[in-house]
mmCIF file of C-alpha atoms in Angstrom:
data_model
loop_
_atom_site.group_PDB
_atom_site.id
_atom_site.type_symbol
_atom_site.label_atom_id
_atom_site.label_comp_id
_atom_site.label_asym_id
_atom_site.label_seq_id
_atom_site.Cartn_x
_atom_site.Cartn_y
_atom_site.Cartn_z
ATOM 1 C CA MET A 292 -80.530 -164.607 109.764
ATOM 2 C CA GLU A 293 -77.269 -163.281 108.326
ATOM 3 C CA LEU A 294 -76.945 -163.337 104.556
ATOM 4 C CA MET A 295 -73.899 -164.988 103.068
ATOM 5 C CA GLU A 296 -72.523 -162.576 100.506
ATOM 6 C CA PRO A 297 -68.932 -162.885 99.313
ATOM 7 C CA ILE A 298 -66.731 -159.808 99.338
ATOM 8 C CA SER A 299 -64.200 -159.381 96.544
ATOM 9 C CA LEU A 300 -60.857 -158.689 98.232
ATOM 10 C CA ASP A 301 -59.478 -157.703 94.835
ATOM 11 C CA THR A 302 -62.136 -155.005 94.421
ATOM 12 C CA VAL A 303 -61.650 -153.723 97.980
ATOM 13 C CA ALA A 304 -57.859 -153.715 97.492
ATOM 14 C CA ASN A 305 -58.193 -151.674 94.265
ATOM 15 C CA GLU A 306 -60.542 -149.148 95.888
ATOM 16 C CA LEU A 307 -58.379 -148.724 98.999
ATOM 17 C CA HIS A 308 -55.167 -148.423 96.987
ATOM 18 C CA LEU A 309 -56.703 -145.518 95.043
ATOM 19 C CA GLU A 310 -57.913 -143.922 98.304
ATOM 20 C CA ALA A 311 -54.453 -144.297 99.870
ATOM 21 C CA MET A 312 -52.744 -142.681 96.876
ATOM 22 C CA ALA A 313 -55.096 -139.682 97.143
ATOM 23 C CA SER A 314 -54.853 -139.398 100.928
ATOM 24 C CA PRO A 315 -52.361 -137.085 102.653
ATOM 25 C CA SER A 316 -51.539 -139.944 105.074
ATOM 26 C CA LYS A 317 -50.892 -142.292 102.113
ATOM 27 C CA ARG A 318 -53.031 -145.000 103.705
ATOM 28 C CA ALA A 319 -56.655 -146.135 103.773
ATOM 29 C CA ALA A 320 -58.555 -148.861 105.609
ATOM 30 C CA ARG A 321 -61.936 -150.562 105.676
ATOM 31 C CA THR A 322 -63.307 -153.021 108.232
ATOM 32 C CA LEU A 323 -65.066 -155.807 106.360
ATOM 33 C CA GLN A 324 -66.288 -157.861 109.283
ATOM 34 C CA GLY A 325 -66.534 -157.513 113.014
ATOM 35 C CA GLY A 326 -66.101 -154.846 115.599
ATOM 36 C CA THR A 327 -68.016 -154.406 118.831
ATOM 37 C CA GLY A 328 -69.702 -157.605 119.978
ATOM 38 C CA HIS A 329 -67.999 -159.834 117.402
ATOM 39 C CA ALA A 330 -65.332 -162.477 117.998
ATOM 40 C CA LEU A 331 -63.364 -161.500 114.906
ATOM 41 C CA ARG A 332 -62.471 -158.276 113.107
ATOM 42 C CA GLN A 333 -61.123 -158.235 109.546
ATOM 43 C CA THR A 334 -59.734 -154.999 108.154
ATOM 44 C CA VAL A 335 -58.158 -154.347 104.762
ATOM 45 C CA ILE A 336 -55.423 -151.692 104.910
ATOM 46 C CA ALA A 337 -53.742 -150.077 101.890
ATOM 47 C CA LEU A 338 -50.375 -148.336 102.330
ATOM 48 C CA CYS A 339 -48.316 -146.470 99.754
ATOM 49 C CA ALA A 340 -44.608 -147.321 99.557
ATOM 50 C CA GLY A 341 -42.676 -146.014 102.562
ATOM 51 C CA THR A 342 -45.791 -145.450 104.683
ATOM 52 C CA ASP A 343 -45.591 -146.570 108.321
ATOM 53 C CA LEU A 344 -48.073 -147.740 110.875
ATOM 54 C CA SER A 345 -46.128 -146.407 113.852
ATOM 55 C CA ASP A 346 -45.065 -148.674 116.690
ATOM 56 C CA HIS A 347 -48.018 -149.949 118.681
ATOM 57 C CA GLU A 348 -48.909 -152.733 121.095
ATOM 58 C CA GLY A 349 -49.955 -156.017 119.495
ATOM 59 C CA PRO A 350 -53.404 -157.496 120.039
ATOM 60 C CA ASP A 351 -53.896 -160.767 121.879
ATOM 61 C CA GLU A 352 -54.080 -162.716 118.637
ATOM 62 C CA ALA A 353 -53.924 -161.506 115.046
ATOM 63 C CA THR A 354 -52.687 -162.405 111.593
ATOM 64 C CA LEU A 355 -51.515 -160.222 108.750
ATOM 65 C CA GLN A 356 -51.977 -161.480 105.184
ATOM 66 C CA VAL A 357 -50.387 -159.520 102.351
ATOM 67 C CA LEU A 358 -52.811 -159.269 99.440
ATOM 68 C CA ARG A 359 -50.498 -157.036 97.354
ATOM 69 C CA GLY A 360 -46.962 -155.761 97.638
ATOM 70 C CA ARG A 361 -44.522 -156.268 100.504
ATOM 71 C CA VAL A 362 -44.434 -155.057 104.113
ATOM 72 C CA ARG A 363 -41.834 -155.112 106.875
ATOM 73 C CA ILE A 364 -42.882 -155.650 110.475
ATOM 74 C CA THR A 365 -40.409 -154.720 113.234
ATOM 75 C CA ARG A 366 -40.141 -155.199 116.988
ATOM 76 C CA PRO A 367 -37.895 -152.373 118.201
ATOM 77 C CA GLN A 368 -38.095 -153.239 121.889
ATOM 78 C CA SER A 369 -36.746 -156.770 121.548
ATOM 79 C CA ASP A 370 -33.159 -157.578 122.582
ATOM 80 C CA THR A 371 -32.147 -157.101 118.967
ATOM 81 C CA LEU A 372 -34.179 -155.291 116.343
ATOM 82 C CA ALA A 373 -36.250 -158.188 115.064
ATOM 83 C CA GLU A 374 -38.011 -157.839 111.745
ATOM 84 C CA ALA A 375 -39.840 -159.889 109.153
ATOM 85 C CA VAL A 376 -40.556 -159.102 105.518
ATOM 86 C CA VAL A 377 -43.910 -160.428 104.347
ATOM 87 C CA ASP A 378 -44.638 -160.742 100.627
ATOM 88 C CA MET A 379 -47.854 -160.989 98.625
ATOM 89 C CA GLY A 380 -49.569 -164.312 99.313
ATOM 90 C CA GLU A 381 -47.869 -164.767 102.700
ATOM 91 C CA ILE A 382 -49.408 -164.660 106.158
ATOM 92 C CA LEU A 383 -47.757 -163.797 109.484
ATOM 93 C CA LEU A 384 -48.831 -164.184 113.088
ATOM 94 C CA VAL A 385 -48.660 -160.606 114.405
ATOM 95 C CA PRO A 386 -46.353 -160.243 117.429
ATOM 96 C CA ARG A 387 -48.191 -159.708 120.704
ATOM 97 C CA THR A 388 -45.476 -157.228 121.636
ATOM 98 C CA PHE A 389 -44.796 -153.623 120.650
ATOM 99 C CA HIS A 390 -44.229 -153.512 116.860
ATOM 100 C CA GLY A 391 -44.461 -151.345 113.763
ATOM 101 C CA LEU A 392 -45.205 -151.903 110.087
ATOM 102 C CA ARG A 393 -43.819 -150.267 106.927
ATOM 103 C CA ALA A 394 -44.880 -150.719 103.317
ATOM 104 C CA VAL A 395 -41.745 -151.650 101.354
ATOM 105 C CA ASN A 396 -43.714 -150.895 98.187
ATOM 106 C CA ASP A 397 -47.403 -150.128 97.613
ATOM 107 C CA ALA A 398 -49.146 -152.786 99.669
ATOM 108 C CA VAL A 399 -52.569 -153.988 100.716
ATOM 109 C CA ILE A 400 -52.968 -156.233 103.754
ATOM 110 C CA LEU A 401 -55.790 -158.101 105.445
ATOM 111 C CA LEU A 402 -55.509 -157.794 109.219
ATOM 112 C CA THR A 403 -57.536 -160.359 111.166
ATOM 113 C CA VAL A 404 -57.818 -159.736 114.910
ATOM 114 C CA SER A 405 -59.391 -161.940 117.558
ATOM 115 C CA MET A 406 -61.957 -159.953 119.496
ATOM 116 C CA ALA A 407 -62.974 -162.939 121.632
ATOM 117 C CA GLU A 408 -62.652 -161.112 124.945
ATOM 118 C CA ALA A 409 -64.716 -158.177 123.682
ATOM 119 C CA ALA A 410 -67.308 -160.526 122.194
ATOM 120 C CA ASP A 411 -67.485 -162.557 125.422
ATOM 121 C CA ASN A 412 -68.126 -159.366 127.389
ATOM 122 C CA ALA A 413 -70.947 -158.414 125.002
ATOM 123 C CA ARG A 414 -72.718 -161.773 125.291
ATOM 124 C CA PRO A 415 -75.268 -162.338 128.045
ATOM 125 C CA PRO A 416 -74.217 -164.673 130.863
ATOM 126 C CA VAL A 417 -75.101 -168.326 130.295
ATOM 127 C CA GLU A 418 -78.101 -168.246 132.660
ATOM 128 C CA GLU A 419 -79.608 -165.365 130.635
ATOM 129 C CA TYR A 420 -79.182 -167.093 127.291
ATOM 130 C CA SER A 421 -82.225 -168.452 125.509
ATOM 131 C CA PRO A 422 -82.153 -170.053 122.056
ATOM 132 C CA PRO A 423 -83.697 -168.225 119.097
ATOM 133 C CA LEU A 424 -87.445 -168.758 118.780
ATOM 134 C CA ASP A 425 -87.085 -170.661 115.499
ATOM 135 C CA SER A 426 -84.761 -173.285 117.087
ATOM 136 C CA ALA A 427 -86.136 -176.703 117.850
ATOM 137 C CA PRO A 428 -85.486 -177.834 121.444
ATOM 138 C CA GLN A 429 -82.438 -180.073 121.736
ATOM 139 C CA PRO A 430 -82.173 -182.996 124.177
ATOM 140 C CA PRO A 431 -79.683 -182.473 127.022
ATOM 141 C CA LEU A 432 -76.179 -183.707 126.223
ATOM 142 C CA SER A 433 -76.206 -186.082 129.190
ATOM 143 C CA THR A 434 -79.261 -188.041 127.961
ATOM 144 C CA PRO A 435 -78.131 -191.460 126.656
ATOM 145 C CA GLN A 436 -79.287 -192.182 123.149
ATOM 146 C CA GLU A 437 -80.990 -195.491 122.425
ATOM 147 C CA PRO A 438 -79.452 -197.428 119.511
ATOM 148 C CA PRO A 439 -81.822 -198.113 116.597
ATOM 149 C CA SER A 440 -83.757 -201.368 117.000
ATOM 150 C CA GLY A 441 -81.853 -204.364 115.714
ATOM 151 C CA VAL A 442 -78.446 -202.849 116.534
ATOM 152 C CA ALA A 443 -76.500 -204.560 119.283
#
């Protein structure tokens, strides 16, 4: 059983901001949830002002939430240079196309990426699946349920 323990985004943001300021790359990151075999990956990234995440291909589905500061996301390969500025407290659907990101000022973001395809590949095929031993057997979905006595 997985334990439910909250993670303080404020604490993580503070720690990563300090790491980014001390780092030669002026950025730091920590994956909070997910990775191989999971359907979702959540990573907090701290960037000092002016720091770029160079142009890269977008994932199938992802969101970027700004926890602190302001970032600019650009799509240089579009017909016109498209960009969006995202401020603290805002969320943006990350383009599925080639894009880059720049911290307008010191910023901390939460990047949430769908890993559904990777998670599906890590799961056993349906015929190999068996429920956990502590699960009670469930009736098949196609079995009609009898109404309680006295109900028409």
